[in-house]
């Protein structure tokens, strides 16, 4: 009995692995077709000020809408593209979609809130990454103050000097800069001391861990004060409950991004939130 179960499990595990490998190959080989066929779509997740609960920005988050209608979340393809370097192309593609979206709304007489886009640390290898981002903005006639560049680190081994230069160049070009997933476990000392930043985005683990008891709340409070003392604005991601929002407000966090207010939504839905539901 026991043997049968475990051998079945082995077979199951094997097919699951094969399926996984096949899926990874499809993702790795499918990027050009997916870009050309507009299968990557940008969703927007609102950022909310904790002063007045108004929408003060959004983060652009890519989704892969597959021809069969299924939606792939970035965690299933971004790490693979980080590994083979193609994340660079995807980041530029997403940035261009966001820029076009801002331009479209400008043409309708609407001011867009600043949108953050995720910038893989791999861009730091390329000395003209910022010029390429600027060229896209110029093509659409959009001002860099409508965009915030969010440094995302995954498995990449960072060369901090290059990242510092990249983010310094972003700021010189007029972009706001932000550090994503602060506290998620990678080396924060170099990033916090060396990289030019306007905003630090606290990872969702902060609110999850820190709401558990008084010690956690004290820690969160001191962390926010320290980040403010260093001159950064703070935003906490992943806030889901009223209690979490209350704690984040009390410890003086500036803003939140999380399902408490809204999950990431397609562009048209975000426009409704900004320009229609308010009226
Ligand atoms: P991130 O930049 O840290 O984005 C925040 C993630 O947390 C998003 O996941 C968002 O949907 C999720 N999230 C926000 N609030 C909540 C909440 O209240 N509860 C829960 N459970 N989740 C919440 P998503 O969209 O799956 O993106 C995952 C990661 O993929 C992003 O993490 C980012 O690192 C990466 N990514 C997304 N788009 C791009 C892109 O265009 N370029 C690059 N390089 N990376 C991207
Ligand atoms: Mg991000
Ligand atoms: Mg994040
Ligand atoms: Mg994250």
mmCIF file of C-alpha atoms and ligand atoms in Angstrom:
data_model
loop_
_atom_site.group_PDB
_atom_site.id
_atom_site.type_symbol
_atom_site.label_atom_id
_atom_site.label_comp_id
_atom_site.label_asym_id
_atom_site.label_seq_id
_atom_site.Cartn_x
_atom_site.Cartn_y
_atom_site.Cartn_z
ATOM 1 C CA UNK A 1 0.000 0.000 0.000
ATOM 2 C CA UNK A 2 2.620 2.470 1.086
ATOM 3 C CA UNK A 3 4.868 1.506 -1.809
ATOM 4 C CA UNK A 4 2.149 1.977 -4.364
ATOM 5 C CA UNK A 5 1.356 5.452 -3.128
ATOM 6 C CA UNK A 6 4.966 6.528 -3.144
ATOM 7 C CA UNK A 7 5.675 5.089 -6.597
ATOM 8 C CA UNK A 8 2.618 6.859 -7.953
ATOM 9 C CA UNK A 9 3.919 9.970 -6.386
ATOM 10 C CA UNK A 10 7.218 9.499 -8.199
ATOM 11 C CA UNK A 11 5.424 9.172 -11.542
ATOM 12 C CA UNK A 12 3.312 12.219 -10.779
ATOM 13 C CA UNK A 13 6.366 14.209 -9.745
ATOM 14 C CA UNK A 14 8.064 13.212 -12.987
ATOM 15 C CA UNK A 15 5.238 14.409 -15.254
ATOM 16 C CA UNK A 16 4.934 17.572 -13.215
ATOM 17 C CA UNK A 17 8.611 18.225 -13.784
ATOM 18 C CA UNK A 18 8.313 17.583 -17.507
ATOM 19 C CA UNK A 19 5.320 19.890 -17.688
ATOM 20 C CA UNK A 20 7.303 22.505 -15.844
ATOM 21 C CA UNK A 21 10.301 22.183 -18.168
ATOM 22 C CA UNK A 22 8.046 22.410 -21.218
ATOM 23 C CA UNK A 23 6.343 25.482 -19.803
ATOM 24 C CA UNK A 24 9.702 27.131 -19.154
ATOM 25 C CA UNK A 25 10.811 26.444 -22.727
ATOM 26 C CA UNK A 26 7.589 27.955 -24.071
ATOM 27 C CA UNK A 27 8.167 31.050 -21.955
ATOM 28 C CA UNK A 28 11.824 31.399 -22.945
ATOM 29 C CA UNK A 29 11.163 30.882 -26.668
ATOM 30 C CA UNK A 30 7.879 32.778 -26.789
ATOM 31 C CA UNK A 31 8.997 36.274 -25.811
ATOM 32 C CA UNK A 32 9.454 37.791 -29.279
ATOM 33 C CA UNK A 33 6.140 36.513 -30.549
ATOM 34 C CA UNK A 34 4.436 37.675 -27.381
ATOM 35 C CA UNK A 35 5.916 41.182 -27.688
ATOM 36 C CA UNK A 36 5.065 41.416 -31.391
ATOM 37 C CA UNK A 37 1.550 40.102 -30.736
ATOM 38 C CA UNK A 38 0.886 42.483 -27.817
ATOM 39 C CA UNK A 39 0.339 39.571 -25.446
ATOM 40 C CA UNK A 40 2.098 41.415 -22.625
ATOM 41 C CA UNK A 41 -0.315 43.796 -20.994
ATOM 42 C CA UNK A 42 0.293 46.364 -18.317
ATOM 43 C CA UNK A 43 -1.936 46.360 -15.253
ATOM 44 C CA UNK A 44 -1.972 49.266 -12.808
ATOM 45 C CA UNK A 45 -2.157 49.011 -9.041
ATOM 46 C CA UNK A 46 -3.087 52.290 -7.313
ATOM 47 C CA UNK A 47 -0.952 53.818 -4.578
ATOM 48 C CA UNK A 48 -2.917 55.516 -1.850
ATOM 49 C CA UNK A 49 -1.855 58.381 0.376
ATOM 50 C CA UNK A 50 -2.406 57.533 4.047
ATOM 51 C CA UNK A 51 -3.326 61.175 4.786
ATOM 52 C CA UNK A 52 -6.482 61.315 2.736
ATOM 53 C CA UNK A 53 -6.787 57.947 0.972
ATOM 54 C CA UNK A 54 -6.470 59.509 -2.449
ATOM 55 C CA UNK A 55 -4.760 57.862 -5.412
ATOM 56 C CA UNK A 56 -1.292 59.423 -5.645
ATOM 57 C CA UNK A 57 0.258 57.059 -8.161
ATOM 58 C CA UNK A 58 0.311 53.547 -9.511
ATOM 59 C CA UNK A 59 2.682 50.732 -10.211
ATOM 60 C CA UNK A 60 2.798 49.178 -13.674
ATOM 61 C CA UNK A 61 2.766 45.378 -13.392
ATOM 62 C CA UNK A 62 3.093 43.215 -16.477
ATOM 63 C CA UNK A 63 0.784 40.292 -17.252
ATOM 64 C CA UNK A 64 1.081 37.798 -20.091
ATOM 65 C CA UNK A 65 -2.325 37.248 -21.658
ATOM 66 C CA UNK A 66 -1.851 33.975 -23.536
ATOM 67 C CA UNK A 67 -3.684 33.202 -26.792
ATOM 68 C CA UNK A 68 -5.882 30.693 -24.904
ATOM 69 C CA UNK A 69 -7.020 33.508 -22.598
ATOM 70 C CA UNK A 70 -5.065 32.396 -19.551
ATOM 71 C CA UNK A 71 -3.129 35.056 -17.642
ATOM 72 C CA UNK A 72 0.441 34.477 -16.489
ATOM 73 C CA UNK A 73 1.724 36.440 -13.511
ATOM 74 C CA UNK A 74 5.252 37.901 -13.758
ATOM 75 C CA UNK A 75 6.694 35.536 -11.175
ATOM 76 C CA UNK A 76 6.393 32.748 -13.753
ATOM 77 C CA UNK A 77 8.364 34.532 -16.489
ATOM 78 C CA UNK A 78 10.390 37.481 -15.087
ATOM 79 C CA UNK A 79 12.887 35.218 -13.232
ATOM 80 C CA UNK A 80 13.523 33.272 -16.468
ATOM 81 C CA UNK A 81 14.075 36.498 -18.398
ATOM 82 C CA UNK A 82 16.352 37.756 -15.635
ATOM 83 C CA UNK A 83 18.409 34.628 -16.150
ATOM 84 C CA UNK A 84 18.725 34.980 -19.939
ATOM 85 C CA UNK A 85 18.835 38.792 -19.995
ATOM 86 C CA UNK A 86 15.614 39.293 -21.973
ATOM 87 C CA UNK A 87 14.036 41.152 -19.040
ATOM 88 C CA UNK A 88 15.756 44.226 -20.501
ATOM 89 C CA UNK A 89 13.561 44.071 -23.613
ATOM 90 C CA UNK A 90 10.453 43.435 -21.562
ATOM 91 C CA UNK A 91 11.187 46.375 -19.249
ATOM 92 C CA UNK A 92 11.541 48.742 -22.232
ATOM 93 C CA UNK A 93 8.344 47.337 -23.735
ATOM 94 C CA UNK A 94 6.394 47.878 -20.504
ATOM 95 C CA UNK A 95 7.855 51.373 -20.151
ATOM 96 C CA UNK A 96 6.725 52.232 -23.676
ATOM 97 C CA UNK A 97 3.186 50.959 -22.996
ATOM 98 C CA UNK A 98 3.043 53.104 -19.854
ATOM 99 C CA UNK A 99 4.392 56.143 -21.717
ATOM 100 C CA UNK A 100 1.799 55.693 -24.470
ATOM 101 C CA UNK A 101 -0.918 55.402 -21.800
ATOM 102 C CA UNK A 102 0.188 58.664 -20.146
ATOM 103 C CA UNK A 103 0.334 60.385 -23.536
ATOM 104 C CA UNK A 104 -3.146 59.165 -24.481
ATOM 105 C CA UNK A 105 -4.571 60.643 -21.287
ATOM 106 C CA UNK A 106 -2.646 63.898 -21.744
ATOM 107 C CA UNK A 107 -4.229 64.200 -25.188
ATOM 108 C CA UNK A 108 -7.623 63.943 -23.477
ATOM 109 C CA UNK A 109 -6.659 66.794 -21.151
ATOM 110 C CA UNK A 110 -6.082 64.491 -18.200
ATOM 111 C CA UNK A 111 -3.069 64.735 -15.927
ATOM 112 C CA UNK A 112 -1.829 61.230 -15.084
ATOM 113 C CA UNK A 113 -0.544 60.432 -11.594
ATOM 114 C CA UNK A 114 3.108 59.298 -11.530
ATOM 115 C CA UNK A 115 3.435 55.660 -12.531
ATOM 116 C CA UNK A 116 6.265 53.464 -11.296
ATOM 117 C CA UNK A 117 7.785 50.902 -13.565
ATOM 118 C CA UNK A 118 10.000 48.042 -12.491
ATOM 119 C CA UNK A 119 13.590 48.292 -13.619
ATOM 120 C CA UNK A 120 15.649 45.141 -13.474
ATOM 121 C CA UNK A 121 19.088 45.642 -11.969
ATOM 122 C CA UNK A 122 20.458 44.132 -15.182
ATOM 123 C CA UNK A 123 20.043 47.569 -16.817
ATOM 124 C CA UNK A 124 22.990 48.693 -14.701
ATOM 125 C CA UNK A 125 25.318 46.758 -17.011
ATOM 126 C CA UNK A 126 24.455 48.991 -19.929
ATOM 127 C CA UNK A 127 25.753 52.554 -19.792
ATOM 128 C CA UNK A 128 23.115 53.936 -22.149
ATOM 129 C CA UNK A 129 20.016 52.414 -20.532
ATOM 130 C CA UNK A 130 18.868 55.823 -19.296
ATOM 131 C CA UNK A 131 19.316 57.355 -22.755
ATOM 132 C CA UNK A 132 17.136 54.592 -24.185
ATOM 133 C CA UNK A 133 14.398 55.291 -21.633
ATOM 134 C CA UNK A 134 14.662 59.002 -22.407
ATOM 135 C CA UNK A 135 14.360 58.353 -26.138
ATOM 136 C CA UNK A 136 11.025 56.607 -25.544
ATOM 137 C CA UNK A 137 9.738 59.565 -23.507
ATOM 138 C CA UNK A 138 10.822 61.999 -26.193
ATOM 139 C CA UNK A 139 9.086 59.998 -28.877
ATOM 140 C CA UNK A 140 5.796 60.345 -26.962
ATOM 141 C CA UNK A 141 6.350 63.824 -25.571
ATOM 142 C CA UNK A 142 5.994 62.739 -21.943
ATOM 143 C CA UNK A 143 7.821 64.375 -19.022
ATOM 144 C CA UNK A 144 10.026 62.143 -16.824
ATOM 145 C CA UNK A 145 8.273 63.480 -13.711
ATOM 146 C CA UNK A 146 5.301 61.244 -14.652
ATOM 147 C CA UNK A 147 7.442 58.151 -14.076
ATOM 148 C CA UNK A 148 9.184 56.580 -11.139
ATOM 149 C CA UNK A 149 11.914 54.011 -11.694
ATOM 150 C CA UNK A 150 11.624 51.139 -9.225
ATOM 151 C CA UNK A 151 14.765 49.111 -8.670
ATOM 152 C CA UNK A 152 13.840 45.454 -8.445
ATOM 153 C CA UNK A 153 16.398 42.950 -7.403
ATOM 154 C CA UNK A 154 15.787 39.260 -7.819
ATOM 155 C CA UNK A 155 18.556 36.689 -8.035
ATOM 156 C CA UNK A 156 20.901 39.041 -9.821
ATOM 157 C CA UNK A 157 24.244 39.653 -8.216
ATOM 158 C CA UNK A 158 24.479 43.410 -8.132
ATOM 159 C CA UNK A 159 27.422 45.570 -8.925
ATOM 160 C CA UNK A 160 26.514 48.399 -6.599
ATOM 161 C CA UNK A 161 28.743 50.940 -8.308
ATOM 162 C CA UNK A 162 26.905 50.368 -11.603
ATOM 163 C CA UNK A 163 23.512 50.495 -9.908
ATOM 164 C CA UNK A 164 24.495 53.749 -8.204
ATOM 165 C CA UNK A 165 25.478 55.233 -11.558
ATOM 166 C CA UNK A 166 22.264 54.015 -13.213
ATOM 167 C CA UNK A 167 20.079 55.555 -10.534
ATOM 168 C CA UNK A 168 22.108 58.717 -10.417
ATOM 169 C CA UNK A 169 21.615 59.024 -14.189
ATOM 170 C CA UNK A 170 17.873 58.436 -13.775
ATOM 171 C CA UNK A 171 17.658 61.278 -11.266
ATOM 172 C CA UNK A 172 19.750 63.590 -13.448
ATOM 173 C CA UNK A 173 17.342 62.844 -16.288
ATOM 174 C CA UNK A 174 14.405 63.932 -14.091
ATOM 175 C CA UNK A 175 12.986 60.560 -13.046
ATOM 176 C CA UNK A 176 12.086 59.839 -9.432
ATOM 177 C CA UNK A 177 13.739 56.671 -8.151
ATOM 178 C CA UNK A 178 12.531 54.065 -5.764
ATOM 179 C CA UNK A 179 13.884 50.948 -4.081
ATOM 180 C CA UNK A 180 11.519 47.982 -4.299
ATOM 181 C CA UNK A 181 10.991 45.222 -1.734
ATOM 182 C CA UNK A 182 13.041 46.853 1.027
ATOM 183 C CA UNK A 183 13.523 44.269 3.769
ATOM 184 C CA UNK A 184 12.884 41.244 1.557
ATOM 185 C CA UNK A 185 16.267 39.850 2.402
ATOM 186 C CA UNK A 186 18.871 41.191 0.038
ATOM 187 C CA UNK A 187 21.768 43.343 1.049
ATOM 188 C CA UNK A 188 20.152 46.641 1.952
ATOM 189 C CA UNK A 189 23.217 48.361 3.363
ATOM 190 C CA UNK A 190 24.833 49.109 -0.005
ATOM 191 C CA UNK A 191 21.528 50.069 -1.575
ATOM 192 C CA UNK A 192 20.470 52.423 1.200
ATOM 193 C CA UNK A 193 23.839 54.081 1.576
ATOM 194 C CA UNK A 194 24.906 54.325 -2.074
ATOM 195 C CA UNK A 195 21.962 54.398 -4.463
ATOM 196 C CA UNK A 196 20.276 57.775 -5.118
ATOM 197 C CA UNK A 197 16.662 57.212 -4.040
ATOM 198 C CA UNK A 198 13.512 59.264 -3.544
ATOM 199 C CA UNK A 199 11.251 56.519 -2.272
ATOM 200 C CA UNK A 200 11.760 53.310 -0.328
ATOM 201 C CA UNK A 201 9.095 50.680 -0.755
ATOM 202 C CA UNK A 202 8.750 48.351 2.214
ATOM 203 C CA UNK A 203 8.167 44.741 1.279
ATOM 204 C CA UNK A 204 4.890 43.138 2.335
ATOM 205 C CA UNK A 205 6.791 40.986 4.864
ATOM 206 C CA UNK A 206 7.160 44.153 6.950
ATOM 207 C CA UNK A 207 3.487 44.614 7.547
ATOM 208 C CA UNK A 208 2.862 40.874 7.840
ATOM 209 C CA UNK A 209 5.548 40.351 10.452
ATOM 210 C CA UNK A 210 5.349 43.663 12.233
ATOM 211 C CA UNK A 211 1.642 43.707 12.979
ATOM 212 C CA UNK A 212 1.980 40.595 15.120
ATOM 213 C CA UNK A 213 2.837 42.314 18.416
ATOM 214 C CA UNK A 214 4.014 45.505 20.095
ATOM 215 C CA UNK A 215 7.650 44.726 19.402
ATOM 216 C CA UNK A 216 6.904 44.434 15.673
ATOM 217 C CA UNK A 217 4.985 47.705 15.619
ATOM 218 C CA UNK A 218 7.815 49.468 17.479
ATOM 219 C CA UNK A 219 10.282 48.121 14.930
ATOM 220 C CA UNK A 220 8.149 49.305 12.010
ATOM 221 C CA UNK A 221 7.746 52.731 13.608
ATOM 222 C CA UNK A 222 11.523 53.149 14.078
ATOM 223 C CA UNK A 223 12.216 51.889 10.569
ATOM 224 C CA UNK A 224 9.853 54.451 9.036
ATOM 225 C CA UNK A 225 11.410 57.222 11.158
ATOM 226 C CA UNK A 226 14.888 56.155 10.074
ATOM 227 C CA UNK A 227 13.929 56.139 6.380
ATOM 228 C CA UNK A 228 12.339 59.595 6.767
ATOM 229 C CA UNK A 229 15.487 60.762 8.570
ATOM 230 C CA UNK A 230 17.520 59.645 5.567
ATOM 231 C CA UNK A 231 15.263 61.761 3.377
ATOM 232 C CA UNK A 232 13.187 59.039 1.712
ATOM 233 C CA UNK A 233 9.430 58.886 1.288
ATOM 234 C CA UNK A 234 7.990 55.556 2.389
ATOM 235 C CA UNK A 235 5.358 53.290 0.893
ATOM 236 C CA UNK A 236 4.333 49.884 2.152
ATOM 237 C CA UNK A 237 3.186 47.237 -0.286
ATOM 238 C CA UNK A 238 0.792 44.376 0.297
ATOM 239 C CA UNK A 239 -1.572 46.044 2.774
ATOM 240 C CA UNK A 240 -4.767 44.001 2.814
ATOM 241 C CA UNK A 241 -6.695 44.623 6.040
ATOM 242 C CA UNK A 242 -8.184 47.607 7.899
ATOM 243 C CA UNK A 243 -5.971 46.767 10.867
ATOM 244 C CA UNK A 244 -2.827 46.889 8.716
ATOM 245 C CA UNK A 245 -3.841 50.231 7.224
ATOM 246 C CA UNK A 246 -4.507 51.600 10.713
ATOM 247 C CA UNK A 247 -1.064 50.501 11.964
ATOM 248 C CA UNK A 248 0.699 51.909 8.887
ATOM 249 C CA UNK A 249 -1.101 55.216 9.373
ATOM 250 C CA UNK A 250 -0.142 55.343 13.057
ATOM 251 C CA UNK A 251 3.548 54.644 12.416
ATOM 252 C CA UNK A 252 3.624 57.482 9.878
ATOM 253 C CA UNK A 253 4.078 55.556 6.638
ATOM 254 C CA UNK A 254 3.319 57.933 3.743
ATOM 255 C CA UNK A 255 1.445 55.650 1.393
ATOM 256 C CA UNK A 256 0.307 52.116 0.689
ATOM 257 C CA UNK A 257 -0.113 49.900 -2.320
ATOM 258 C CA UNK A 258 -2.159 46.790 -1.719
ATOM 259 C CA UNK A 259 -5.297 44.799 -2.214
ATOM 260 C CA UNK A 260 -6.935 46.727 0.666
ATOM 261 C CA UNK A 261 -7.661 49.459 -1.877
ATOM 262 C CA UNK A 262 -7.360 47.593 -5.173
ATOM 263 C CA UNK A 263 -5.653 44.686 -6.891
ATOM 264 C CA UNK A 264 -3.756 45.533 -10.115
ATOM 265 C CA UNK A 265 -6.308 46.381 -12.823
ATOM 266 C CA UNK A 266 -6.224 46.833 -16.625
ATOM 267 C CA UNK A 267 -5.535 50.347 -17.964
ATOM 268 C CA UNK A 268 -9.188 51.197 -18.741
ATOM 269 C CA UNK A 269 -10.241 50.215 -15.256
ATOM 270 C CA UNK A 270 -7.516 52.401 -13.738
ATOM 271 C CA UNK A 271 -8.675 55.344 -15.855
ATOM 272 C CA UNK A 272 -12.176 54.832 -14.463
ATOM 273 C CA UNK A 273 -10.811 54.938 -10.927
ATOM 274 C CA UNK A 274 -8.950 58.168 -11.624
ATOM 275 C CA UNK A 275 -11.312 60.119 -13.819
ATOM 276 C CA UNK A 276 -14.809 58.680 -13.647
ATOM 277 C CA UNK A 277 -15.685 57.217 -10.252
ATOM 278 C CA UNK A 278 -14.684 60.477 -8.533
ATOM 279 C CA UNK A 279 -17.316 62.488 -10.384
HETATM 280 P P1 LIG B 1 6.733 44.018 -7.064
HETATM 281 O O1 LIG B 1 7.324 45.027 -7.973
HETATM 282 O O2 LIG B 1 7.195 43.976 -5.654
HETATM 283 O O3 LIG B 1 5.172 44.237 -7.158
HETATM 284 C C1 LIG B 1 4.278 44.020 -6.100
HETATM 285 C C2 LIG B 1 3.626 42.659 -6.187
HETATM 286 O O4 LIG B 1 2.824 42.443 -5.033
HETATM 287 C C3 LIG B 1 2.684 42.516 -7.391
HETATM 288 O O5 LIG B 1 2.745 41.158 -7.816
HETATM 289 C C4 LIG B 1 1.338 42.824 -6.770
HETATM 290 O O6 LIG B 1 0.245 42.274 -7.491
HETATM 291 C C5 LIG B 1 1.490 42.163 -5.417
HETATM 292 N N1 LIG B 1 0.604 42.747 -4.420
HETATM 293 C C6 LIG B 1 0.331 44.060 -4.197
HETATM 294 N N2 LIG B 1 -0.513 44.234 -3.168
HETATM 295 C C7 LIG B 1 -0.809 42.997 -2.703
HETATM 296 C C8 LIG B 1 -1.647 42.519 -1.610
HETATM 297 O O7 LIG B 1 -2.283 43.263 -0.887
HETATM 298 N N3 LIG B 1 -1.666 41.167 -1.440
HETATM 299 C C9 LIG B 1 -0.972 40.302 -2.216
HETATM 300 N N4 LIG B 1 -1.063 39.002 -1.966
HETATM 301 N N5 LIG B 1 -0.183 40.717 -3.250
HETATM 302 C C10 LIG B 1 -0.105 42.052 -3.479
HETATM 303 P P2 LIG B 1 2.863 40.780 -9.358
HETATM 304 O O8 LIG B 1 2.080 41.713 -10.191
HETATM 305 O O9 LIG B 1 2.605 39.305 -9.457
HETATM 306 O O10 LIG B 1 4.387 41.057 -9.679
HETATM 307 C C11 LIG B 1 5.405 40.274 -9.107
HETATM 308 C C12 LIG B 1 6.758 40.879 -9.357
HETATM 309 O O11 LIG B 1 7.101 40.795 -10.749
HETATM 310 C C13 LIG B 1 6.854 42.363 -9.049
HETATM 311 O O12 LIG B 1 6.972 42.538 -7.665
HETATM 312 C C14 LIG B 1 8.099 42.744 -9.829
HETATM 313 O O13 LIG B 1 9.254 42.420 -9.102
HETATM 314 C C15 LIG B 1 8.008 41.831 -11.035
HETATM 315 N N6 LIG B 1 7.523 42.606 -12.198
HETATM 316 C C16 LIG B 1 6.254 42.926 -12.563
HETATM 317 N N7 LIG B 1 6.234 43.656 -13.711
HETATM 318 C C17 LIG B 1 7.546 43.809 -14.074
HETATM 319 C C18 LIG B 1 8.209 44.489 -15.170
HETATM 320 O O14 LIG B 1 7.605 45.121 -16.060
HETATM 321 N N8 LIG B 1 9.589 44.409 -15.177
HETATM 322 C C19 LIG B 1 10.303 43.749 -14.212
HETATM 323 N N9 LIG B 1 11.648 43.731 -14.301
HETATM 324 N N10 LIG B 1 9.702 43.128 -13.182
HETATM 325 C C20 LIG B 1 8.357 43.151 -13.116
HETATM 326 MG MG1 LIG B 2 7.783 46.894 -7.992
HETATM 327 MG MG1 LIG B 3 7.716 45.277 -4.352
HETATM 328 MG MG1 LIG B 4 8.035 41.885 -4.913
#
